mmCIF file of C-alpha atoms in Angstrom:
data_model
loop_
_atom_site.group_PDB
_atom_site.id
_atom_site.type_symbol
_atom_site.label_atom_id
_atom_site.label_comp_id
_atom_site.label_asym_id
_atom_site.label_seq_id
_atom_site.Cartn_x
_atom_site.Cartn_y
_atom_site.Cartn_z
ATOM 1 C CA UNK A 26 3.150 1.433 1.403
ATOM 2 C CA UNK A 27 6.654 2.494 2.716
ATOM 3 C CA UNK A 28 7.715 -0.772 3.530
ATOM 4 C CA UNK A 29 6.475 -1.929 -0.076
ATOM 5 C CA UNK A 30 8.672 0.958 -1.438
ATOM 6 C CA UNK A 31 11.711 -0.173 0.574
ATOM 7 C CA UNK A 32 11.190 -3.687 -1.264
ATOM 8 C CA UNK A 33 11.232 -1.897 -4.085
ATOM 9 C CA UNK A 34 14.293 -0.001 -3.683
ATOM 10 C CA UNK A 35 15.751 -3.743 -2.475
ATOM 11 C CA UNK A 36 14.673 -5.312 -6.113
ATOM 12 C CA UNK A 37 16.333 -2.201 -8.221
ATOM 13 C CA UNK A 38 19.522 -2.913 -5.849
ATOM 14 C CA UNK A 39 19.845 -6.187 -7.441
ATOM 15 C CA UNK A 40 18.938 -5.097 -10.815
ATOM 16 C CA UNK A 41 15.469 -6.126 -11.044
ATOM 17 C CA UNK A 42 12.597 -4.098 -11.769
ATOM 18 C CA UNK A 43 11.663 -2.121 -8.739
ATOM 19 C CA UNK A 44 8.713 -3.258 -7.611
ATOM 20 C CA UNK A 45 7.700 -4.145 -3.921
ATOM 21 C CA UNK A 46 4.917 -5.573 -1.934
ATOM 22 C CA UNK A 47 3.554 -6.399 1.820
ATOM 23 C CA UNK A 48 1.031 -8.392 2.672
ATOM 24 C CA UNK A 49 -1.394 -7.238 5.791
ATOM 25 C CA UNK A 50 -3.455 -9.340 8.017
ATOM 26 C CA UNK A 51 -7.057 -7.607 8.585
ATOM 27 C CA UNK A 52 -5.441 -6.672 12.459
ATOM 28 C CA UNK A 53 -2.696 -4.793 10.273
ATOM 29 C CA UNK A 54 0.008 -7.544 11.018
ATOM 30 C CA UNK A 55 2.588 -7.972 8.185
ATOM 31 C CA UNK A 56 2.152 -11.635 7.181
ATOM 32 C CA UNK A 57 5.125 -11.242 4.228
ATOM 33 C CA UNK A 58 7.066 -8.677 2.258
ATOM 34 C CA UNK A 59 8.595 -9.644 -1.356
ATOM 35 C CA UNK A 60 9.654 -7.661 -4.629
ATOM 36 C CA UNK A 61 10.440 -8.735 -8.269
ATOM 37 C CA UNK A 62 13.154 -11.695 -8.513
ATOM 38 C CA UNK A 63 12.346 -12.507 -11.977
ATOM 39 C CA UNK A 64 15.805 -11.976 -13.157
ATOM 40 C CA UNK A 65 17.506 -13.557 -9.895
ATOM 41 C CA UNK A 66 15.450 -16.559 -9.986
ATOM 42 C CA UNK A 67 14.930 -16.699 -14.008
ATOM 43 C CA UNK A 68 11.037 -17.023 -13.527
ATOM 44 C CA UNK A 69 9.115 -15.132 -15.207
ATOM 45 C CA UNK A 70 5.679 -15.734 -12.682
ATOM 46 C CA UNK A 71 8.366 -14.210 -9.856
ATOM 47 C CA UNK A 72 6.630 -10.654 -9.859
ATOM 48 C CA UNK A 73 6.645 -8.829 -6.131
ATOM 49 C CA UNK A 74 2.965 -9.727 -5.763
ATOM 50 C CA UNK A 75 3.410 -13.877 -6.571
ATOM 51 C CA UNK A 76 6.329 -13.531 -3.983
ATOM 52 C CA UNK A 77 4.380 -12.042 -1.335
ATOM 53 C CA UNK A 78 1.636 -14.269 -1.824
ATOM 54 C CA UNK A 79 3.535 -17.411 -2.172
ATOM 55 C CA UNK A 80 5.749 -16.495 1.377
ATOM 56 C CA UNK A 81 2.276 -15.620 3.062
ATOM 57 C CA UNK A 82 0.460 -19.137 2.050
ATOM 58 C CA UNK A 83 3.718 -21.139 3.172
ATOM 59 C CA UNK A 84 3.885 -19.231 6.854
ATOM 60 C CA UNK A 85 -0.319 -19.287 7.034
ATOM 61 C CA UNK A 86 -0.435 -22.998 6.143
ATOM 62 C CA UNK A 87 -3.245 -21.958 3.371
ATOM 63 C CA UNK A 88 -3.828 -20.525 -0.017
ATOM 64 C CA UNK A 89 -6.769 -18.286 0.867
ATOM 65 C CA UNK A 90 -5.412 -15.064 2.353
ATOM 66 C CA UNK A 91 -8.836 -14.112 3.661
ATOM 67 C CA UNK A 92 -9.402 -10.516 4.750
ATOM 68 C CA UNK A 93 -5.527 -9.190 3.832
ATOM 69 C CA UNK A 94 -4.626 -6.557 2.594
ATOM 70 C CA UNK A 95 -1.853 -6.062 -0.460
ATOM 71 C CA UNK A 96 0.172 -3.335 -0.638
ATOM 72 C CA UNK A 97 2.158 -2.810 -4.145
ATOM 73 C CA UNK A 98 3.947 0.101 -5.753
ATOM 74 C CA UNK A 99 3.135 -1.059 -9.055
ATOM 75 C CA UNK A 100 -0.617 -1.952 -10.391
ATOM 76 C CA UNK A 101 -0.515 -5.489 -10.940
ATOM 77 C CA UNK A 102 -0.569 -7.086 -14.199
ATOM 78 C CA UNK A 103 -3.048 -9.797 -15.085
ATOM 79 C CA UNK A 104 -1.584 -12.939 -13.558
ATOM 80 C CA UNK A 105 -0.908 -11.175 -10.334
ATOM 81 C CA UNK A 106 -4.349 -9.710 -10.037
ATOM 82 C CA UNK A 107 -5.787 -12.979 -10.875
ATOM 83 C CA UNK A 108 -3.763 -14.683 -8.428
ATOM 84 C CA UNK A 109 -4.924 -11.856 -6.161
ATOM 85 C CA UNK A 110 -8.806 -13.259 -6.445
ATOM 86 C CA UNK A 111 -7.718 -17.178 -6.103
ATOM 87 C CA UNK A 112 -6.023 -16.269 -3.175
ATOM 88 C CA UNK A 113 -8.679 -14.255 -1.654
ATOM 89 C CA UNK A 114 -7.546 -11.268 -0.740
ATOM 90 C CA UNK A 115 -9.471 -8.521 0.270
ATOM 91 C CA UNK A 116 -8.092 -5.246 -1.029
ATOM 92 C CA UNK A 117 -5.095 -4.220 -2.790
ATOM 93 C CA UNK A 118 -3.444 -0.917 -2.946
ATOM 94 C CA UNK A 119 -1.043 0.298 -5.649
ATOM 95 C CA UNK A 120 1.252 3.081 -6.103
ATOM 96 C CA UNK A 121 2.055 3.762 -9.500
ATOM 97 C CA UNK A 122 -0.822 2.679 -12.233
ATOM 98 C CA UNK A 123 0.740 0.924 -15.204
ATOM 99 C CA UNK A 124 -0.431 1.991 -18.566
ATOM 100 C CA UNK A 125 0.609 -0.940 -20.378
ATOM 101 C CA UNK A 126 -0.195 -3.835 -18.687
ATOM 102 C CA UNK A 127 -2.230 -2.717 -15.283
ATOM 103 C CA UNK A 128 -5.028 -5.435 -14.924
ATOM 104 C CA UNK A 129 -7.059 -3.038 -11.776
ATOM 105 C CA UNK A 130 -8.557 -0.470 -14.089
ATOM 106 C CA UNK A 131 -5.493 1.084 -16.302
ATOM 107 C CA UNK A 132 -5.672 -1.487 -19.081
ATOM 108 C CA UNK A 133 -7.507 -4.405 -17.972
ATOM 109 C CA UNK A 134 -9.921 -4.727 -15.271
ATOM 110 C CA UNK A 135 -9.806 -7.666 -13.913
ATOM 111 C CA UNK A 136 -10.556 -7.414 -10.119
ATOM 112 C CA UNK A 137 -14.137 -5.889 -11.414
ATOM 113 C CA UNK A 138 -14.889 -8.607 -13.424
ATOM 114 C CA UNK A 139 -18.684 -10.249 -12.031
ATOM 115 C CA UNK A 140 -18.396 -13.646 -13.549
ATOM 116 C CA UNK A 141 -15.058 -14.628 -10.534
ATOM 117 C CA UNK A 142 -16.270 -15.783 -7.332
ATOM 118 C CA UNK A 143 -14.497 -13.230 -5.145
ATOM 119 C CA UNK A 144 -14.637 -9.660 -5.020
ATOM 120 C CA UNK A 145 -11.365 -7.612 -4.182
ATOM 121 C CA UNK A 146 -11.417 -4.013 -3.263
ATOM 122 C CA UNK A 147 -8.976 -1.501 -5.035
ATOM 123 C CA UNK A 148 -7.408 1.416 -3.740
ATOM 124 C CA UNK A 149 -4.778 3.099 -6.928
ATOM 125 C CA UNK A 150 -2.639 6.027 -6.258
ATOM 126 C CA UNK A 151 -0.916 6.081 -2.808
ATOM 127 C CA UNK A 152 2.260 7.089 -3.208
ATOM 128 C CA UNK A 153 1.767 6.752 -6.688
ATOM 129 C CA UNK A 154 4.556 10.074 -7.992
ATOM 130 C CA UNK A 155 7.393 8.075 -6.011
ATOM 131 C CA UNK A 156 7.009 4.762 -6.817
ATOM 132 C CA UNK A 157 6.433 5.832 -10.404
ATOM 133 C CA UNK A 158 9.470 8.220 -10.554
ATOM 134 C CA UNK A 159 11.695 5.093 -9.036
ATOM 135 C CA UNK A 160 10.226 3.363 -12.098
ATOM 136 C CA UNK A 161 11.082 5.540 -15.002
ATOM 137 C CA UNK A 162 14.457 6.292 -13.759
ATOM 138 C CA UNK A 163 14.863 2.651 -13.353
ATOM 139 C CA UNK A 164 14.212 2.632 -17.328
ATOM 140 C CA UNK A 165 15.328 5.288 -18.419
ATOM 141 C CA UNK A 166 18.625 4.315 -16.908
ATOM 142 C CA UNK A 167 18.252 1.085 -18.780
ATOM 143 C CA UNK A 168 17.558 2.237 -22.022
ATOM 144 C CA UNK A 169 20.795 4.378 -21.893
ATOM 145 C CA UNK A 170 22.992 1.696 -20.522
ATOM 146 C CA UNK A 171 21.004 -0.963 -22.942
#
């Protein structure tokens, strides 16, 4: 998780949202490391998560991330966590939960749905008072600035 919160501090450096991620192989070998660029590359799908996995499929030569581990310092929203079970990851951990649009058991819960074909594993709360400190100073600064 402290490499996903030095993404993060990387994304708030260029004004985006401060969220990072790292993608693990099941031997612990770090297969990619991303944050938000949704501003930077005007996408709106360009969340830490889609980044990671995106960079990890290209260097892996396949979509199916089989037996990784994600590491995030934000609980990802619906699209990521979705994108989570098509890409089969294992387990994903997350710092800070998001009240109002976490899809892995704040708002939604997605991952536990029993009708998708893959199961992934959820860990919340790892380092969850830093990453969501960096997040509501991040807005807060906004809001004053805004």
């Amino acid at each position: 998780m402290t490499q996903a919160l030095a993404q993060a501090e990387a994304a708030e450096a260029m004004d985006e949202v401060p969220v990072g991620a790292v993608l693990v192989s099941a031997d612990g070998v770090l297969l990619a490391a991303g944050h938000n660029r949704t501003v930077s590359n005007s996408d709106p799908c360009a969340h830490a998560e889609i980044e990671v996995l995106r960079a990890a499929g290209k260097a892996l030569g396949n979509y199916r991330l089989l037996g990784t581990t994600l590491y995030v310092t934000l609980e990802p929203c619906a699209m990521c966590a979705m994108a989570l079970v098509h890409a089969r990851v294992k387990r994903v951990v997350y710092a800070a939960a998001d009240p109002k649009t976490g899809a892995c058991g704040s708002v939604f819960d997605v991952l536990s749905d029993p009708r998708h074909n893959h199961k992934v594993e959820v860990q919340g709360g790892l380092c969850g008072e830093e990453a969501g400190s960096r997040l509501s100073a991040y807005f807060k600064a906004k809001r004053r600035t805004g």
